[in-house]
CSV table of C-alpha atoms in Angstrom, one decimal:
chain,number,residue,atom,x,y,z
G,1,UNK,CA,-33.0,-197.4,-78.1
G,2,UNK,CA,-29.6,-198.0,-79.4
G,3,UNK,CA,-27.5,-200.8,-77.8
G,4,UNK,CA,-23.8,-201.2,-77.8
G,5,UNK,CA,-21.6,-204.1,-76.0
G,6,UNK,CA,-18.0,-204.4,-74.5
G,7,UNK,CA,-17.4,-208.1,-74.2
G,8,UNK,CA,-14.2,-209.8,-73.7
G,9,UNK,CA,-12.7,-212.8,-71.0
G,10,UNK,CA,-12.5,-212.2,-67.3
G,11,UNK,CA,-9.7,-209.5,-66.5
G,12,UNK,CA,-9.4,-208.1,-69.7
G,13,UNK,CA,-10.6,-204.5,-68.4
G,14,UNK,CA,-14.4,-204.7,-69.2
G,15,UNK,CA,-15.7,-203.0,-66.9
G,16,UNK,CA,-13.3,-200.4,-66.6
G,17,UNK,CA,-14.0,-199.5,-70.2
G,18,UNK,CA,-17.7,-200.0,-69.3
G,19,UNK,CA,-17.4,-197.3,-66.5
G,20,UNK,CA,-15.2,-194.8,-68.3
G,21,UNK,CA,-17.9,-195.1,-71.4
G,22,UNK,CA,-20.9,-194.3,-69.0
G,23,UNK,CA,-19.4,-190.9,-68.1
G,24,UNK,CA,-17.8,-190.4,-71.7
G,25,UNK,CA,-21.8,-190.7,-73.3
G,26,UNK,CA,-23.1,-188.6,-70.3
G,27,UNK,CA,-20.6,-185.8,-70.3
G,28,UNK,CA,-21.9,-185.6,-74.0
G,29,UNK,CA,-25.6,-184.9,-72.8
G,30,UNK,CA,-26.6,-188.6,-73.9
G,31,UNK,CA,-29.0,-190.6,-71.5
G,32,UNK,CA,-27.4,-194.5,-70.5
G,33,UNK,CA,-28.2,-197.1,-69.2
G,34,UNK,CA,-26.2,-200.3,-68.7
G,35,UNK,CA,-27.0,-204.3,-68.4
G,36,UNK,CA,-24.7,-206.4,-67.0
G,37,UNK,CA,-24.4,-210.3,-67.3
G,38,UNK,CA,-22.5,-212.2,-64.7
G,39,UNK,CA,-22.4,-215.9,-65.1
G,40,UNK,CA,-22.2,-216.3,-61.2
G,41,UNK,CA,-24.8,-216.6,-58.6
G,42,UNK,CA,-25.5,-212.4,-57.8
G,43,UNK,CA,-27.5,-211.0,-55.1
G,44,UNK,CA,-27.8,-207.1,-55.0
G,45,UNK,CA,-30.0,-207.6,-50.9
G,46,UNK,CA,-28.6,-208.5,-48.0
G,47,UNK,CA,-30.1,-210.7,-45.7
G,48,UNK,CA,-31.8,-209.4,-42.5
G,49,UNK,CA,-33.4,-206.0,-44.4
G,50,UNK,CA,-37.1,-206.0,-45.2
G,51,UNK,CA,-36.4,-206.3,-49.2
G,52,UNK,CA,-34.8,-209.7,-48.2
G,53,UNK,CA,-37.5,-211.4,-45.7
G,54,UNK,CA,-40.0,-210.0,-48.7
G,55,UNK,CA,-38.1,-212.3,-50.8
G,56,UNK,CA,-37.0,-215.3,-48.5
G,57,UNK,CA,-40.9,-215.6,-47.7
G,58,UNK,CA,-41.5,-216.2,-51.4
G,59,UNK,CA,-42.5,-213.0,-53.2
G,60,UNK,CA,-41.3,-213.5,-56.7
G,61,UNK,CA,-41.1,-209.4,-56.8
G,62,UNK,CA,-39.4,-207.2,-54.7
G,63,UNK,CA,-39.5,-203.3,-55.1
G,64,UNK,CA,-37.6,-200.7,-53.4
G,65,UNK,CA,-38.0,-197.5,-53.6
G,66,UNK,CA,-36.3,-194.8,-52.1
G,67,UNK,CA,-35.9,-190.9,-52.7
G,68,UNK,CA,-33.0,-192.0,-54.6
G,69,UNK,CA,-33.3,-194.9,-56.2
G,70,UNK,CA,-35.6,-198.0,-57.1
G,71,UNK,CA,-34.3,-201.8,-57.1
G,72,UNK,CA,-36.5,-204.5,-58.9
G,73,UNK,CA,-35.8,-207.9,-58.1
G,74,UNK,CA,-37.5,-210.7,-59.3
G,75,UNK,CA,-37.0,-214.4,-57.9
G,76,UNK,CA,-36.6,-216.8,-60.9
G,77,UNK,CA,-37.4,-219.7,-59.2
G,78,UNK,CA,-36.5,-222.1,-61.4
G,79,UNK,CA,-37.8,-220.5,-64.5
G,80,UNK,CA,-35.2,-220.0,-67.4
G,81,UNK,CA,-33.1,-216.8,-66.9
G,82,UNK,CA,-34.7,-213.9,-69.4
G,83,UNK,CA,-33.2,-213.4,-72.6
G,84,UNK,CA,-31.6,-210.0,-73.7
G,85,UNK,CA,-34.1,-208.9,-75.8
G,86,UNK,CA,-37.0,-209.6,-72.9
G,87,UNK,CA,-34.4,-207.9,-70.6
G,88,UNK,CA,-33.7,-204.7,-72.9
G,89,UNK,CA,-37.7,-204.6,-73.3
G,90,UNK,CA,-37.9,-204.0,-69.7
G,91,UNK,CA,-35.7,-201.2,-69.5
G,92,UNK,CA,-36.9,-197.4,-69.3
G,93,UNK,CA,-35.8,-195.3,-72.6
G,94,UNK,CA,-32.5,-194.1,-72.4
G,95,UNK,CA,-30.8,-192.7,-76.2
G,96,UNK,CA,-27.6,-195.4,-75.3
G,97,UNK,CA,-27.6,-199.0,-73.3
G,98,UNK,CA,-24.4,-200.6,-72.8
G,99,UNK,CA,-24.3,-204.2,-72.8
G,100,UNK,CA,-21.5,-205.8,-70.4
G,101,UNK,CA,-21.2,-209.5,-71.1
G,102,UNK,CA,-23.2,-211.5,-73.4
G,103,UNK,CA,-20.6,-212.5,-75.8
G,104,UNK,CA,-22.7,-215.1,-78.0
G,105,UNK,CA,-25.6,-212.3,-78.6
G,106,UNK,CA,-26.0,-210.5,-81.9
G,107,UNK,CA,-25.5,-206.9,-81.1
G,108,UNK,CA,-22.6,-204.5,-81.8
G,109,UNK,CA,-19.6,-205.0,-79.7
G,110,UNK,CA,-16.1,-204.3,-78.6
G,111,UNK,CA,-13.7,-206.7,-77.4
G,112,UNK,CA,-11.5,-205.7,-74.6
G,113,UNK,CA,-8.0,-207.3,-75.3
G,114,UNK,CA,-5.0,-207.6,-72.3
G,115,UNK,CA,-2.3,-209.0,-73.6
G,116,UNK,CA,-1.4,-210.1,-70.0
G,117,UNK,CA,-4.8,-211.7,-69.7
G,118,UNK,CA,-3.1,-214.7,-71.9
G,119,UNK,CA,-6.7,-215.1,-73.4
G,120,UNK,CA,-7.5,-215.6,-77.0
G,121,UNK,CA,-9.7,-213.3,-79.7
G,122,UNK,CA,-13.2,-213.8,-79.7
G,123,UNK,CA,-13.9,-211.4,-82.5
G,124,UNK,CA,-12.1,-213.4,-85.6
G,125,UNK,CA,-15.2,-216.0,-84.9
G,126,UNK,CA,-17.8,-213.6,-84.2
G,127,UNK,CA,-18.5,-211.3,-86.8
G,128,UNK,CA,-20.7,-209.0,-84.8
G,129,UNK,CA,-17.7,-207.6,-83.1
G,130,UNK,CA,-17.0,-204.1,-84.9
G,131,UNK,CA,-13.8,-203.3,-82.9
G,132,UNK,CA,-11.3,-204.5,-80.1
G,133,UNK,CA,-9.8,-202.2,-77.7
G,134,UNK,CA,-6.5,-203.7,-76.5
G,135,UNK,CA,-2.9,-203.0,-75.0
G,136,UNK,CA,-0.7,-204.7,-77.8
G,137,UNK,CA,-1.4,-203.8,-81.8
G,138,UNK,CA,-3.1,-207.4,-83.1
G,139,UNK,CA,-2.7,-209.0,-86.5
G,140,UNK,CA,-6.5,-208.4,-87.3
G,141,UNK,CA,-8.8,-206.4,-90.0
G,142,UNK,CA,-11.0,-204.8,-87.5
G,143,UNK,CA,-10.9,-201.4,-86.2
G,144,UNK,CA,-8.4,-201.4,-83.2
G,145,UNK,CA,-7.9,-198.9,-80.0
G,146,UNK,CA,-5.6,-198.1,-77.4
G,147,UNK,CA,-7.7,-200.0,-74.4
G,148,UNK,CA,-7.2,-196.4,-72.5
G,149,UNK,CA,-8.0,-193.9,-75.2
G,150,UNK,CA,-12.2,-193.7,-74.3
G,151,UNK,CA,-13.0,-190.5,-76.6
G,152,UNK,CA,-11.7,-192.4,-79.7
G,153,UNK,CA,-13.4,-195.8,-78.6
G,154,UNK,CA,-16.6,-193.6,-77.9
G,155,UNK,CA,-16.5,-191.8,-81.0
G,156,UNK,CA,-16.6,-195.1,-83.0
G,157,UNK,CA,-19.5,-196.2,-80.6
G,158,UNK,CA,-21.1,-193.3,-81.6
G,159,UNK,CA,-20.2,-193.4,-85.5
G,160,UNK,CA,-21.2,-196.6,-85.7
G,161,UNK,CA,-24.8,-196.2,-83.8
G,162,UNK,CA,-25.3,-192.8,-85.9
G,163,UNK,CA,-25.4,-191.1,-82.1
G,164,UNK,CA,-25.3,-187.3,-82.3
């Protein structure tokens, strides 16, 4: 599986890009899947439905399955949080994941860039950044792109992973 990331600071437009990308790869007939990293406490169950008493009782696995869809979720308990790579070994074979988040990892990425966003580059210290998408031209050898323009940014996804 090949693996691309958008990384950037909060409210830089990551996961508008993220979004736009997902139905850029599958309007061109490519299977994706994404992972997300949020450094905040998350909880995709609500309390007071089955999945969560499962859980609040102690089950260190939950799954629900529907006609739908199917949720996994695992309790960590105090055990570290998984890395990528024992994350991305979990996942079902897709030809494309996108990566939302993990900045300090050692995959491909774009930066997302607002100007707005008052934040500073990451990719001048991390050299697995390929290409920054931004609103403002930037003083930088890297590949640049209007934050907006998704075919280009996907073509260079796909240039660079050697997706057909």
């Amino acid at each position: 599986m090949k693996v691309y990331g958008v990384t950037g600071w909060k409210n830089n437009g990551k996961t508008g890009l993220m979004e736009r990308l997902v139905a850029e790869f599958t309007d061109r007939g490519l299977t994706v899947s994404t992972l997300k990293h949020a450094h905040h406490s998350t909880d995709v169950d609500q309390p007071g439905t089955d999945s969560h008493r499962h859980r609040t009782a102690g089950a260190q696995e939950v799954v629900l399955a529907s006609p739908n869809r199917v949720a996994i979720m695992q309790e960590l308990r105090g055990a570290a949080e998984p890395s990528l790579t024992e994350l991305l070994a979990r996942m079902r074979p897709v030809d494309l994941i996108l990566i939302e988040g993990y900045k300090r990892e050692a995959h491909p990425k774009v930066e997302v860039h607002r100007k707005a966003a008052g934040q500073p580059l990451i990719a001048p210290q991390d050299p697995s950044i390929r290409a920054v998408a931004t609103d403002t031209p930037l003083d930088l050898d890297l590949p640049q792109f209007d934050l907006n323009d998704t075919v280009e940014i996907a073509d260079f996804i796909a240039n660079d992973l050697n997706l057909t």
